[in-house]
GROMACS .gro file of C-alpha atoms in nm:
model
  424
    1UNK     CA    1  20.369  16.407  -1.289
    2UNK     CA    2  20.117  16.511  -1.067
    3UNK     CA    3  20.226  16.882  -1.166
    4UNK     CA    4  20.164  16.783  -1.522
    5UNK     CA    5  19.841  16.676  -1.507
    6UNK     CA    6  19.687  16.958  -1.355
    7UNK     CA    7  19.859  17.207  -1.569
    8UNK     CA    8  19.717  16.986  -1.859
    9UNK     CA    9  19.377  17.013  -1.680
   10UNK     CA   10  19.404  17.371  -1.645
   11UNK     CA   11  19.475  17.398  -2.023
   12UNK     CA   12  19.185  17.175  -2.081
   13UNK     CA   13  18.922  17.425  -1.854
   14UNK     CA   14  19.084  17.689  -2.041
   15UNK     CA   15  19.020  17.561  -2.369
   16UNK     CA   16  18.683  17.469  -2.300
   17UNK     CA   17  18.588  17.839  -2.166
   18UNK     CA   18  18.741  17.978  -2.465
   19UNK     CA   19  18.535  17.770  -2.711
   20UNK     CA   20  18.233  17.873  -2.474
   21UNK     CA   21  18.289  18.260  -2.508
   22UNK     CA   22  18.385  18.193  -2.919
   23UNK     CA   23  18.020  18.059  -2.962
   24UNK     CA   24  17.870  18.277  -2.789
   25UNK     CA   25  18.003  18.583  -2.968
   26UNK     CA   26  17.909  18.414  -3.266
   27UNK     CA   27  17.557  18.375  -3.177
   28UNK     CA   28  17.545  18.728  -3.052
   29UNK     CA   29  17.662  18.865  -3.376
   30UNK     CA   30  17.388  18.638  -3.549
   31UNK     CA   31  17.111  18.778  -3.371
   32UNK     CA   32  17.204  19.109  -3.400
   33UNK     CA   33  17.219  19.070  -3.816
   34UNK     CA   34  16.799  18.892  -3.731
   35UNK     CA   35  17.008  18.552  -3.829
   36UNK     CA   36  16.877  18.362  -3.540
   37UNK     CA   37  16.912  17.982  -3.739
   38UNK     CA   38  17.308  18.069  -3.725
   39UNK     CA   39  17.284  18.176  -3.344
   40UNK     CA   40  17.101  17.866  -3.275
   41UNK     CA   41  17.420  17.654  -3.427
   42UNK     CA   42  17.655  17.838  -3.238
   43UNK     CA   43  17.486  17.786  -2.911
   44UNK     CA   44  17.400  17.459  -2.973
   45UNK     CA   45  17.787  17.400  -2.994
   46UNK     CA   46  17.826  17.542  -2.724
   47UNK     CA   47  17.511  17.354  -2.516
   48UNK     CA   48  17.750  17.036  -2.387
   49UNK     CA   49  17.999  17.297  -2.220
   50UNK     CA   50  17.719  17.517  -2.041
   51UNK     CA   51  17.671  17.263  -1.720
   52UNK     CA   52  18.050  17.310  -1.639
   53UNK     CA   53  18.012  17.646  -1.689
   54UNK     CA   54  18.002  17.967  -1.413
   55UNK     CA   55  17.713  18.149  -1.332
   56UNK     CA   56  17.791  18.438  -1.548
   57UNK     CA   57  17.821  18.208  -1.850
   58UNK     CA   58  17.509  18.027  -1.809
   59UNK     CA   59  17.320  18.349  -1.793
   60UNK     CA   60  17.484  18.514  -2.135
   61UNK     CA   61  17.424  18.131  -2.259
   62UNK     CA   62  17.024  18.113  -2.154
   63UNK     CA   63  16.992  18.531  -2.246
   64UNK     CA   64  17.111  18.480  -2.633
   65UNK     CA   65  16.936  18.108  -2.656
   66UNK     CA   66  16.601  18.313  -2.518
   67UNK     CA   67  16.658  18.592  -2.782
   68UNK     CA   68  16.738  18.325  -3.091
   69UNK     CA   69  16.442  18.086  -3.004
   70UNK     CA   70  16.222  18.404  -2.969
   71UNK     CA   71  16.384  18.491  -3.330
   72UNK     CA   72  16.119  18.810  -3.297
   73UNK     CA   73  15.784  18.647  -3.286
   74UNK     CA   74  15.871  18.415  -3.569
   75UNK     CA   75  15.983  18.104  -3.381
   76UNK     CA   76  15.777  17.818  -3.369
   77UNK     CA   77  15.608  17.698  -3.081
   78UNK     CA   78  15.831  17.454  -2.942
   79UNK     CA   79  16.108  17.742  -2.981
   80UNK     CA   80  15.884  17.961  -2.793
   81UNK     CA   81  15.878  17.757  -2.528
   82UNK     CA   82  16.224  17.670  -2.489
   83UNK     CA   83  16.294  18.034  -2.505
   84UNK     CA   84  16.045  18.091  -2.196
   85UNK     CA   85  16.226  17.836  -2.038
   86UNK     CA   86  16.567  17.992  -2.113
   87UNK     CA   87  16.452  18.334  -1.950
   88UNK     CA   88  16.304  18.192  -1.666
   89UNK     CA   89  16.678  17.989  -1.573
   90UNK     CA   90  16.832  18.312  -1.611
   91UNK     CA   91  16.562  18.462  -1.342
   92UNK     CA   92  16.666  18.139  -1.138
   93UNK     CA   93  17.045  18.222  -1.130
   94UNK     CA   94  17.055  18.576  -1.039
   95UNK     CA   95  16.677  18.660  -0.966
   96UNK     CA   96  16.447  18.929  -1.060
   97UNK     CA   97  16.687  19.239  -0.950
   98UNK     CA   98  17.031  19.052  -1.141
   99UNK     CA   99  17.201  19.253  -1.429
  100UNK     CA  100  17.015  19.089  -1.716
  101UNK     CA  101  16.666  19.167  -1.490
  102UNK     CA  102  16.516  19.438  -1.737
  103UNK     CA  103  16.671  19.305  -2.084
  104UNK     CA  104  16.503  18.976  -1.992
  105UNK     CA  105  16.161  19.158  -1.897
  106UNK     CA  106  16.161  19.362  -2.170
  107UNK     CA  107  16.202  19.067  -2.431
  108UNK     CA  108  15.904  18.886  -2.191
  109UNK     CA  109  15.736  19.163  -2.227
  110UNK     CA  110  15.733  19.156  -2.614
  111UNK     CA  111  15.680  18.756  -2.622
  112UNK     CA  112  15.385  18.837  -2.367
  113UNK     CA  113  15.226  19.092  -2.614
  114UNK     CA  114  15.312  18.884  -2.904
  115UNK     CA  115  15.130  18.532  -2.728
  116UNK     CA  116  14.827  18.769  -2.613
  117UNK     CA  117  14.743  18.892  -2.975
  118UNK     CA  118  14.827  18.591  -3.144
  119UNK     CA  119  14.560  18.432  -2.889
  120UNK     CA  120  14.281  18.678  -2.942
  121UNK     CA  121  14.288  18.733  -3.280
  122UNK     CA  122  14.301  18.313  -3.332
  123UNK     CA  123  13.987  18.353  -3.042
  124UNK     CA  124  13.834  18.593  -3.293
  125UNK     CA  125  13.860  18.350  -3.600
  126UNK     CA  126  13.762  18.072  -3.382
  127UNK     CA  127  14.091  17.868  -3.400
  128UNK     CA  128  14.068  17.758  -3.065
  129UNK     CA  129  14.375  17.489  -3.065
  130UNK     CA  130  14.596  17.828  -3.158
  131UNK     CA  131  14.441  18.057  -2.896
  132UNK     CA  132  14.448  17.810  -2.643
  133UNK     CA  133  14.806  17.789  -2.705
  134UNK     CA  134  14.889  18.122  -2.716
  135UNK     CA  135  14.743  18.192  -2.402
  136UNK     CA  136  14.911  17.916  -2.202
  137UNK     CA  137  15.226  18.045  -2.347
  138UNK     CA  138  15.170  18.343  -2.230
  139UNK     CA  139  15.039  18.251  -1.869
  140UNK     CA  140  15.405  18.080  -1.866
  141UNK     CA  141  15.572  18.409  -1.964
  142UNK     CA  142  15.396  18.565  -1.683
  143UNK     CA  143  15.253  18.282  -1.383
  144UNK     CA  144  15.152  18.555  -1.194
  145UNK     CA  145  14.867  18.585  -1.432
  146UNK     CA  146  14.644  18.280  -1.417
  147UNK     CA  147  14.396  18.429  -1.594
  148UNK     CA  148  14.581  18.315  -1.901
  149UNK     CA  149  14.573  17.955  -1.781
  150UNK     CA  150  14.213  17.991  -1.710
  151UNK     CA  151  14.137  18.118  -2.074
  152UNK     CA  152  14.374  17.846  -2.209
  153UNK     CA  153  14.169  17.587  -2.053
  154UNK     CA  154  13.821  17.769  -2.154
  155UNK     CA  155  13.960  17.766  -2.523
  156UNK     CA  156  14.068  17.412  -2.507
  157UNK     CA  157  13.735  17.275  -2.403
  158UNK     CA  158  13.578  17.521  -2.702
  159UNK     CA  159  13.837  17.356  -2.912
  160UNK     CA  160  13.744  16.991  -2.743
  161UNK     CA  161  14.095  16.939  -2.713
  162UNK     CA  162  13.976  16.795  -2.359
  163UNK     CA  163  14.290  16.637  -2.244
  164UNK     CA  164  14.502  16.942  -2.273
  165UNK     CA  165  14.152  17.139  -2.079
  166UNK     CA  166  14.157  16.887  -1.849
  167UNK     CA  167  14.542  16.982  -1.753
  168UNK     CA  168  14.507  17.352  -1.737
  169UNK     CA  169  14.188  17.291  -1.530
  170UNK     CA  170  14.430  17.053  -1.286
  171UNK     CA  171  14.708  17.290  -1.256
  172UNK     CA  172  14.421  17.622  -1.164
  173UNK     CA  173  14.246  17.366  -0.915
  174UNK     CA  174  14.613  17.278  -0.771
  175UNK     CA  175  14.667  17.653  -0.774
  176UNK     CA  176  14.389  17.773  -0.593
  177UNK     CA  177  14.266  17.968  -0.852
  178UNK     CA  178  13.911  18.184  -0.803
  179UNK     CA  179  13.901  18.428  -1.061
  180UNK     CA  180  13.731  18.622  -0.855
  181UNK     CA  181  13.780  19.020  -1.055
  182UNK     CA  182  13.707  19.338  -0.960
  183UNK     CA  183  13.483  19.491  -1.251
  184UNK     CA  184  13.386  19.837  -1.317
  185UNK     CA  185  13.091  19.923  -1.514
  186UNK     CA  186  12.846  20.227  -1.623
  187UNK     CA  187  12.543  20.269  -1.791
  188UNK     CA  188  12.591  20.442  -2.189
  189UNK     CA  189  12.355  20.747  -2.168
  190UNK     CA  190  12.294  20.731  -2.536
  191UNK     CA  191  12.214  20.293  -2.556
  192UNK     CA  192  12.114  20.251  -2.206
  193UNK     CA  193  12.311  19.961  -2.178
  194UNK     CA  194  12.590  19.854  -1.896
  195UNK     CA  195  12.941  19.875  -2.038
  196UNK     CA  196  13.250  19.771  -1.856
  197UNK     CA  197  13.581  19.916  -1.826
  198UNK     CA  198  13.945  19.840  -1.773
  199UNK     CA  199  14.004  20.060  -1.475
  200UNK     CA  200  13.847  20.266  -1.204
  201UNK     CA  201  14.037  20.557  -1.369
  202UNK     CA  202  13.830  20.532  -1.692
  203UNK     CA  203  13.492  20.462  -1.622
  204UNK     CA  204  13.554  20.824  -1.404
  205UNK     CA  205  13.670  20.989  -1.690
  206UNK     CA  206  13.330  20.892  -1.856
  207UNK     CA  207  13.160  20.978  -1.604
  208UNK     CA  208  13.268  21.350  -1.583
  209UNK     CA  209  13.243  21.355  -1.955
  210UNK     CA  210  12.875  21.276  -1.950
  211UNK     CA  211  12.834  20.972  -2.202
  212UNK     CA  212  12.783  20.747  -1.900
  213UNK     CA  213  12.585  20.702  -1.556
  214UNK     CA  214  12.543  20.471  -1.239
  215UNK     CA  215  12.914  20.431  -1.247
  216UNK     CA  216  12.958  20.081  -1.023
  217UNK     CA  217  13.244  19.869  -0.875
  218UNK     CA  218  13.165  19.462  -0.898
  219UNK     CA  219  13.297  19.115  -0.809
  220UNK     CA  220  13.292  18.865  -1.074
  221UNK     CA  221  13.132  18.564  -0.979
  222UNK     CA  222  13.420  18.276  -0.865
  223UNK     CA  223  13.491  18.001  -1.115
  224UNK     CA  224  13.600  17.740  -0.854
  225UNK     CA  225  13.270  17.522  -0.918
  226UNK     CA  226  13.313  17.579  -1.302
  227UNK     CA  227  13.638  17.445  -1.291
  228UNK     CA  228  13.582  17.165  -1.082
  229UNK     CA  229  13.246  17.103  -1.313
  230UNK     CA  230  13.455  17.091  -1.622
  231UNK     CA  231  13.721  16.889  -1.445
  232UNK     CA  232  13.434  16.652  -1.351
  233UNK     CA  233  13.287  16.656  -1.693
  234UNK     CA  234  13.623  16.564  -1.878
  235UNK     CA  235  13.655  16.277  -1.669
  236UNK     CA  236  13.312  16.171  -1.751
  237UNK     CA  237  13.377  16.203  -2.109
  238UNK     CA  238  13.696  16.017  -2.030
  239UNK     CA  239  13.469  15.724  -1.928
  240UNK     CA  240  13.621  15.764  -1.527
  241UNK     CA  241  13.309  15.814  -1.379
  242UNK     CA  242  13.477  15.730  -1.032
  243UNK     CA  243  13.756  16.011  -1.107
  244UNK     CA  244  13.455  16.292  -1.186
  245UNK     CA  245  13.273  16.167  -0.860
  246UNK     CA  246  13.624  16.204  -0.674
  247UNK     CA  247  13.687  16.551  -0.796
  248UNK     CA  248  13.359  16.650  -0.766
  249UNK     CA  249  13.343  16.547  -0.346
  250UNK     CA  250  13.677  16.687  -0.287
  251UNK     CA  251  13.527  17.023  -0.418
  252UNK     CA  252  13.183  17.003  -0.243
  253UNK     CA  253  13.447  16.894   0.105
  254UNK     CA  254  13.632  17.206   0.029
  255UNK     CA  255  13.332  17.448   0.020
  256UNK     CA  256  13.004  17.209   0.178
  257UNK     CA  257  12.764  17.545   0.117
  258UNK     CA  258  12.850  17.644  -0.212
  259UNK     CA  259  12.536  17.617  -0.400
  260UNK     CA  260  12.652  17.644  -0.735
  261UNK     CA  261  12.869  17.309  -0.666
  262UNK     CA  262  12.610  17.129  -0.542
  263UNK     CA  263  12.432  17.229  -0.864
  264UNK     CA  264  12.751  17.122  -1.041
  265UNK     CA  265  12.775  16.745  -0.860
  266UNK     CA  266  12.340  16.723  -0.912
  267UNK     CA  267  12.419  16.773  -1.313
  268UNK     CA  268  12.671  16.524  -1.308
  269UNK     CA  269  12.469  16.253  -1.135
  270UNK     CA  270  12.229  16.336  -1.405
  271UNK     CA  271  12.409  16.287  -1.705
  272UNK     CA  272  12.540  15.966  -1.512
  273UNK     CA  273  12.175  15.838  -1.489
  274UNK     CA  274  12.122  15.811  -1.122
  275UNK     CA  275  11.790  16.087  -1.084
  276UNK     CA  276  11.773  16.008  -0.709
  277UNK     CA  277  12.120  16.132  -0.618
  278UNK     CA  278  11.998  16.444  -0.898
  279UNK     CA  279  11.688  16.507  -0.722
  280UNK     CA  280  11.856  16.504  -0.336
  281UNK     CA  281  12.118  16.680  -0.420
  282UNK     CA  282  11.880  16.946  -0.575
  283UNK     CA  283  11.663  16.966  -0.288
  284UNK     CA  284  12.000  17.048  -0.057
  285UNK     CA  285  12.088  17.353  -0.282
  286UNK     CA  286  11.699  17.440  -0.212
  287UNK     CA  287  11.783  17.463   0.166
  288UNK     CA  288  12.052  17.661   0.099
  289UNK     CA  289  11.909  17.903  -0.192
  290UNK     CA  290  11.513  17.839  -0.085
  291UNK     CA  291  11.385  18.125  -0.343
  292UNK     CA  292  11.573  17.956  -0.665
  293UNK     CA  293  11.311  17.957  -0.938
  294UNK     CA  294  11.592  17.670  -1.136
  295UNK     CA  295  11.604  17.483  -0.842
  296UNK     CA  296  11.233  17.423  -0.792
  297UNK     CA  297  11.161  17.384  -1.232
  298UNK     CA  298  11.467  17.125  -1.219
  299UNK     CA  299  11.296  16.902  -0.888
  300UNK     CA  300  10.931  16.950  -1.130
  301UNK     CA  301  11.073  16.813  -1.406
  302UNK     CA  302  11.196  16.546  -1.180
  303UNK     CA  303  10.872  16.455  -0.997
  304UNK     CA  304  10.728  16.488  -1.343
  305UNK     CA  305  10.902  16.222  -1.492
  306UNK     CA  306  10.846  16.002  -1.210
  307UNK     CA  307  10.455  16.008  -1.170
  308UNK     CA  308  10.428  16.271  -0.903
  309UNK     CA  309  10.184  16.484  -1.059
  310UNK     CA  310  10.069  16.706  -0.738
  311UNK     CA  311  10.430  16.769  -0.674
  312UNK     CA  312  10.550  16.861  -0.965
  313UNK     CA  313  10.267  17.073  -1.027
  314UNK     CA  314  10.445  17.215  -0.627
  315UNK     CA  315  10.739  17.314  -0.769
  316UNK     CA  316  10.611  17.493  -1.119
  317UNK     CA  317  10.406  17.730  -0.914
  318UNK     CA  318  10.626  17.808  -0.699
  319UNK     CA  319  10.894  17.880  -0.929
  320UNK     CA  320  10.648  18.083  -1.163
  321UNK     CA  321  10.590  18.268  -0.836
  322UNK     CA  322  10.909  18.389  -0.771
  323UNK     CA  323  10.960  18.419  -1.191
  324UNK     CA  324  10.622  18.510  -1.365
  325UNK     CA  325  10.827  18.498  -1.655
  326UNK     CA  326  10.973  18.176  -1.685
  327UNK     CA  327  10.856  18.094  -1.962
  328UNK     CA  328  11.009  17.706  -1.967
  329UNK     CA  329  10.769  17.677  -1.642
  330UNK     CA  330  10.472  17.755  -1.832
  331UNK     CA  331  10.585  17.520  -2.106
  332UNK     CA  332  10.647  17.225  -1.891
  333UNK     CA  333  10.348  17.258  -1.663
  334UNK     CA  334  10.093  17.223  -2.006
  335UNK     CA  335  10.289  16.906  -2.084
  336UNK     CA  336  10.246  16.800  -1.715
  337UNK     CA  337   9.869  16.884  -1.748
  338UNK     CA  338   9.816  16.729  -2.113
  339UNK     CA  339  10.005  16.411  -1.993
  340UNK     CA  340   9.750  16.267  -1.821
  341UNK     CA  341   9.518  16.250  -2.069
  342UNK     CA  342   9.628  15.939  -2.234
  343UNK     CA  343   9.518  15.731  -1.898
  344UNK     CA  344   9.172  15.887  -1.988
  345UNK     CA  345   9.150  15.830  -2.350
  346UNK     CA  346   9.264  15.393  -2.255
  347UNK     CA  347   9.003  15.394  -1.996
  348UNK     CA  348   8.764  15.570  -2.280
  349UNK     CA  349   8.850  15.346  -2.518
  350UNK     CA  350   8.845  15.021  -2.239
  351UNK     CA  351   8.428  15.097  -2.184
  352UNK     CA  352   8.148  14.922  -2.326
  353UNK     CA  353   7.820  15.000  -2.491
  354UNK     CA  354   7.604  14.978  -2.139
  355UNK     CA  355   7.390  15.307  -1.977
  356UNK     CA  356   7.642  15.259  -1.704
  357UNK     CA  357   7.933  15.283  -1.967
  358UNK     CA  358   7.809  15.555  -2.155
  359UNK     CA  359   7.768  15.764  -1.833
  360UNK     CA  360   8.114  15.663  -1.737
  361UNK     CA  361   8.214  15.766  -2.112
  362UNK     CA  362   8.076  16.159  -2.114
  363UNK     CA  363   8.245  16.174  -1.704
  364UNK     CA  364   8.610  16.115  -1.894
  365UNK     CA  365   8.541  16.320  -2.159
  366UNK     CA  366   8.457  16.610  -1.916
  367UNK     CA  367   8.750  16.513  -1.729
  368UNK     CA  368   8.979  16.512  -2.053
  369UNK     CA  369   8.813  16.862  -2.137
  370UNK     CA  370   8.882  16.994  -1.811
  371UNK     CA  371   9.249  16.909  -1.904
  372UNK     CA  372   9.267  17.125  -2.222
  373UNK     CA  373   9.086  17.407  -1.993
  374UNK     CA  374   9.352  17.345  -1.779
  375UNK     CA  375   9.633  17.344  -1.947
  376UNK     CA  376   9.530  17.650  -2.184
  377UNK     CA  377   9.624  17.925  -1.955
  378UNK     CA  378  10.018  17.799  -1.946
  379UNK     CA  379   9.990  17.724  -2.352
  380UNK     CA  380   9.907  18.106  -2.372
  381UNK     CA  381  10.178  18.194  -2.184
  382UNK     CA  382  10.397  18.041  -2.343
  383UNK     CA  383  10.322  18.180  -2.676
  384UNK     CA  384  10.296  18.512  -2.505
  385UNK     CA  385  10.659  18.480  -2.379
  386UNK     CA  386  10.786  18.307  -2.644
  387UNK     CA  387  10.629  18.416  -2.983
  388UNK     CA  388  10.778  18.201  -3.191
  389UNK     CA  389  10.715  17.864  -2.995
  390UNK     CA  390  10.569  17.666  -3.308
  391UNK     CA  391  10.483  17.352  -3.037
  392UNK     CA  392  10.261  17.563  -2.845
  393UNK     CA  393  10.114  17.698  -3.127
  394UNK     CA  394   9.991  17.385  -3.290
  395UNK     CA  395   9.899  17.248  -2.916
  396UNK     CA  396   9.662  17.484  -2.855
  397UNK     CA  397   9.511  17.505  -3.220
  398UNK     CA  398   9.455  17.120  -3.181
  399UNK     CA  399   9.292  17.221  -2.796
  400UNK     CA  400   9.069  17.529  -2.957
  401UNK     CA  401   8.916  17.301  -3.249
  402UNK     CA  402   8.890  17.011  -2.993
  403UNK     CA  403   8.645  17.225  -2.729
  404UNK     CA  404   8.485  17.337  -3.012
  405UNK     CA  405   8.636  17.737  -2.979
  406UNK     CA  406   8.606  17.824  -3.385
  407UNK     CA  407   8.752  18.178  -3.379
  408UNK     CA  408   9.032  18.124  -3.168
  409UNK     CA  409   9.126  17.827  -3.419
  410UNK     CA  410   9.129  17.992  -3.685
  411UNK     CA  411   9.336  18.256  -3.519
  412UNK     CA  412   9.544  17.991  -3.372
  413UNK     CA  413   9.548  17.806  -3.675
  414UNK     CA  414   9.662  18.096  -3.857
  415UNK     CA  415   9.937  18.182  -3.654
  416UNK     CA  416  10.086  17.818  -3.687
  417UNK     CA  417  10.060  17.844  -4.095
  418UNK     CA  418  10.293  18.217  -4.052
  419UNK     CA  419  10.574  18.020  -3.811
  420UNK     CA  420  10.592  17.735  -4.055
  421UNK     CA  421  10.617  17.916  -4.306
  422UNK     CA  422  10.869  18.131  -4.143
  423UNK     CA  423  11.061  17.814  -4.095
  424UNK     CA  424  11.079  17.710  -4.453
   0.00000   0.00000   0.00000
């Protein structure tokens, strides 16, 4: 009996195996007639037999189930990705040197190629859910590149499809990612404007040639804090202030003199409300980065709204020192200036009709004129930087006809009717 059974056994295994290689000949001769719906029947009847099967099956099984989902380019997107996954078992079995090695690459290859242009030319249109797919796809066709992840995750958040951001963002921050590139740029003789190239090799070639000069290799700045800022930002969207705080801390633990994170965690407390933890936090990335014109306008505007005139007024100059052009400097310090005089017009308005009063009276309004002297020089500047700064425009037409300056009003005044009209 016992002989029996496993000679009924063996027939079984052998029946099974046959069935096996039956379906997948099938499926092969489907995809090579571009019928991949019938080679996905046959290997889905074969599917239940593939766990028994050896390794040499499994691989023909994964290799044709790859091809079929692929289907060319024309598979959907949960085919795609069950095809990715087929390749990459088959790259699990025998590894990257095995005899399927370069048919398997070379249909990666084309999926890769495929995933990439479906991704920019969605990026292009601005269908952001389909580019952020098609990169991700592609950074699973090819982990090695997490550059793909990182544009997945960029696209996502452009898309605000923030839970699937917030997942690429988790899986670079898990990875370690930087993004740290090497860049090569040159200056176009003929536009006098930097232009970058794909390779060392290139921007050479345009060098000899002539059309460009300053030929020069970079590093791209790291997008560690921007992912952990985004990561932090999701959550707070999320309404899990405590998991942005978290993610933020573990960041700033990871890399305590990184300015740009401490930037990143004073934002957040912003947006969150709480100004003091903004405003020390600010005033550490000052220690670190002492000559940061943003760092010194962001701790004005904070004094600002607080009261502190005098040191607020500290931290514009300063910053318009190191940037005479900062022109959001100039704008805020006239505001600064001009916001005191509503404390002078309620103590105007608060006198009587005595000698003493009327004294007291023409001492405010020299004060409040002293103001609009004051605050003229930044107005000015403003408009000077920015042209078309309709705000500033009217401010100082309504300061020129106050302090009595005719010509400049109408000049002023004129200026203000050409934006607004501009506008309409």
């Amino acid at each position: 009996m016992k002989k029996q059974t496993i000679v009924a056994l063996a027939l079984l295994v052998g029946s099974f195996s046959f069935a096996q290689k039956t379906e997948l000949k099938n499926a092969e001769k489907a995809i090579k007639k571009n019928n991949f719906a019938e080679a996905k029947t046959a290997l889905n009847s074969a599917e239940s037999l593939i766990a028994s099967a050896d390794d040499k099956t499994k691989v023909q099984y994964y290799f044709l189930k790859g091809k079929a989902l692929y289907a060319n380019g024309a598979g959907t997107n949960a085919d795609m990705d069950a095809a990715i996954e087929s390749l990459n078992k088959i790259e699990a079995i025998e590894g990257k040197t095995g005899k399927h090695a370069k048919d398997v690459q070379d249909i990666k290859q084309g999926m890769l190629s495929s995933f990439l242009t479906k991704a920019n030319e969605a990026l292009e249109k601005k269908n952001y859910a389909v580019s952020s797919s098609g990169f991700e796809k592609a950074y699973r066709m090819s982990t090695k590149d997490t550059l793909y992840l990182y544009y997945a995750a960029a696209t996502a958040v452009s898309g605000e499809d923030y839970p699937s951001a917030l997942k690429h963002y988790e899986e670079l921050k898990k990875l370690g990612y930087v993004g740290v590139e090497t860049e090569y740029v040159a200056t176009n003789k003929a536009t006098n404007e930097e232009e970058s190239f794909p390779s060392k090799s290139l921007m050479d070639i345009s060098v000899k040639t002539g059309t460009h000069i300053k030929p020069q290799t970079k590093k791209s700045e790291s997008k560690q804090a921007e992912i952990v800022r985004n990561i932090a930002l999701i959550y707070m969207n999320q309404g899990d202030n405590a998991k942005a705080i978290e993610a933020m801390k573990d960041a700033r633990a990871a890399n305590p003199n990184d300015v740009s994170l401490i930037i990143s965690e004073a934002n957040m407390q912003l947006q969150m409300g709480d100004r003091e933890a903004f405003k020390t936090l600010i005033q550490q990335a000052l220690v670190q980065d002492p000559n940061n014109p943003e760092l010194l306008f962001n701790l004005g505007i904070v004094a600002a709204e607080a009261g502190e005139i005098a040191e607020a007024k500290g931290y514009y100059e300063k910053a318009i020192e190191l940037k005479p052009d900062y022109v959001d400097v100039y704008n805020n310090m006239a505001v600064l200036i001009l916001s005191q005089e509503q404390a002078i017009i309620e103590k105007m308005n608060a006198l009587g009709s005595s000698a003493a009063d009327n004294k007291k009276y023409d001492e405010l309004k020299d004060e409040r004129s002293k103001l609009y002297t004051d605050a003229v020089p930044y107005l000015e500047s403003t408009l000077r930087l920015r042209p078309t700064d309709l705000q500033a425009a009217k401010t100082l037409a309504n300061i020129y006809s106050a302090v009595g300056d005719t010509a400049k009003y109408k000049e002023m005044k004129a200026k203000v009717d050409a934006l607004e009209s501009g506008q309409n």
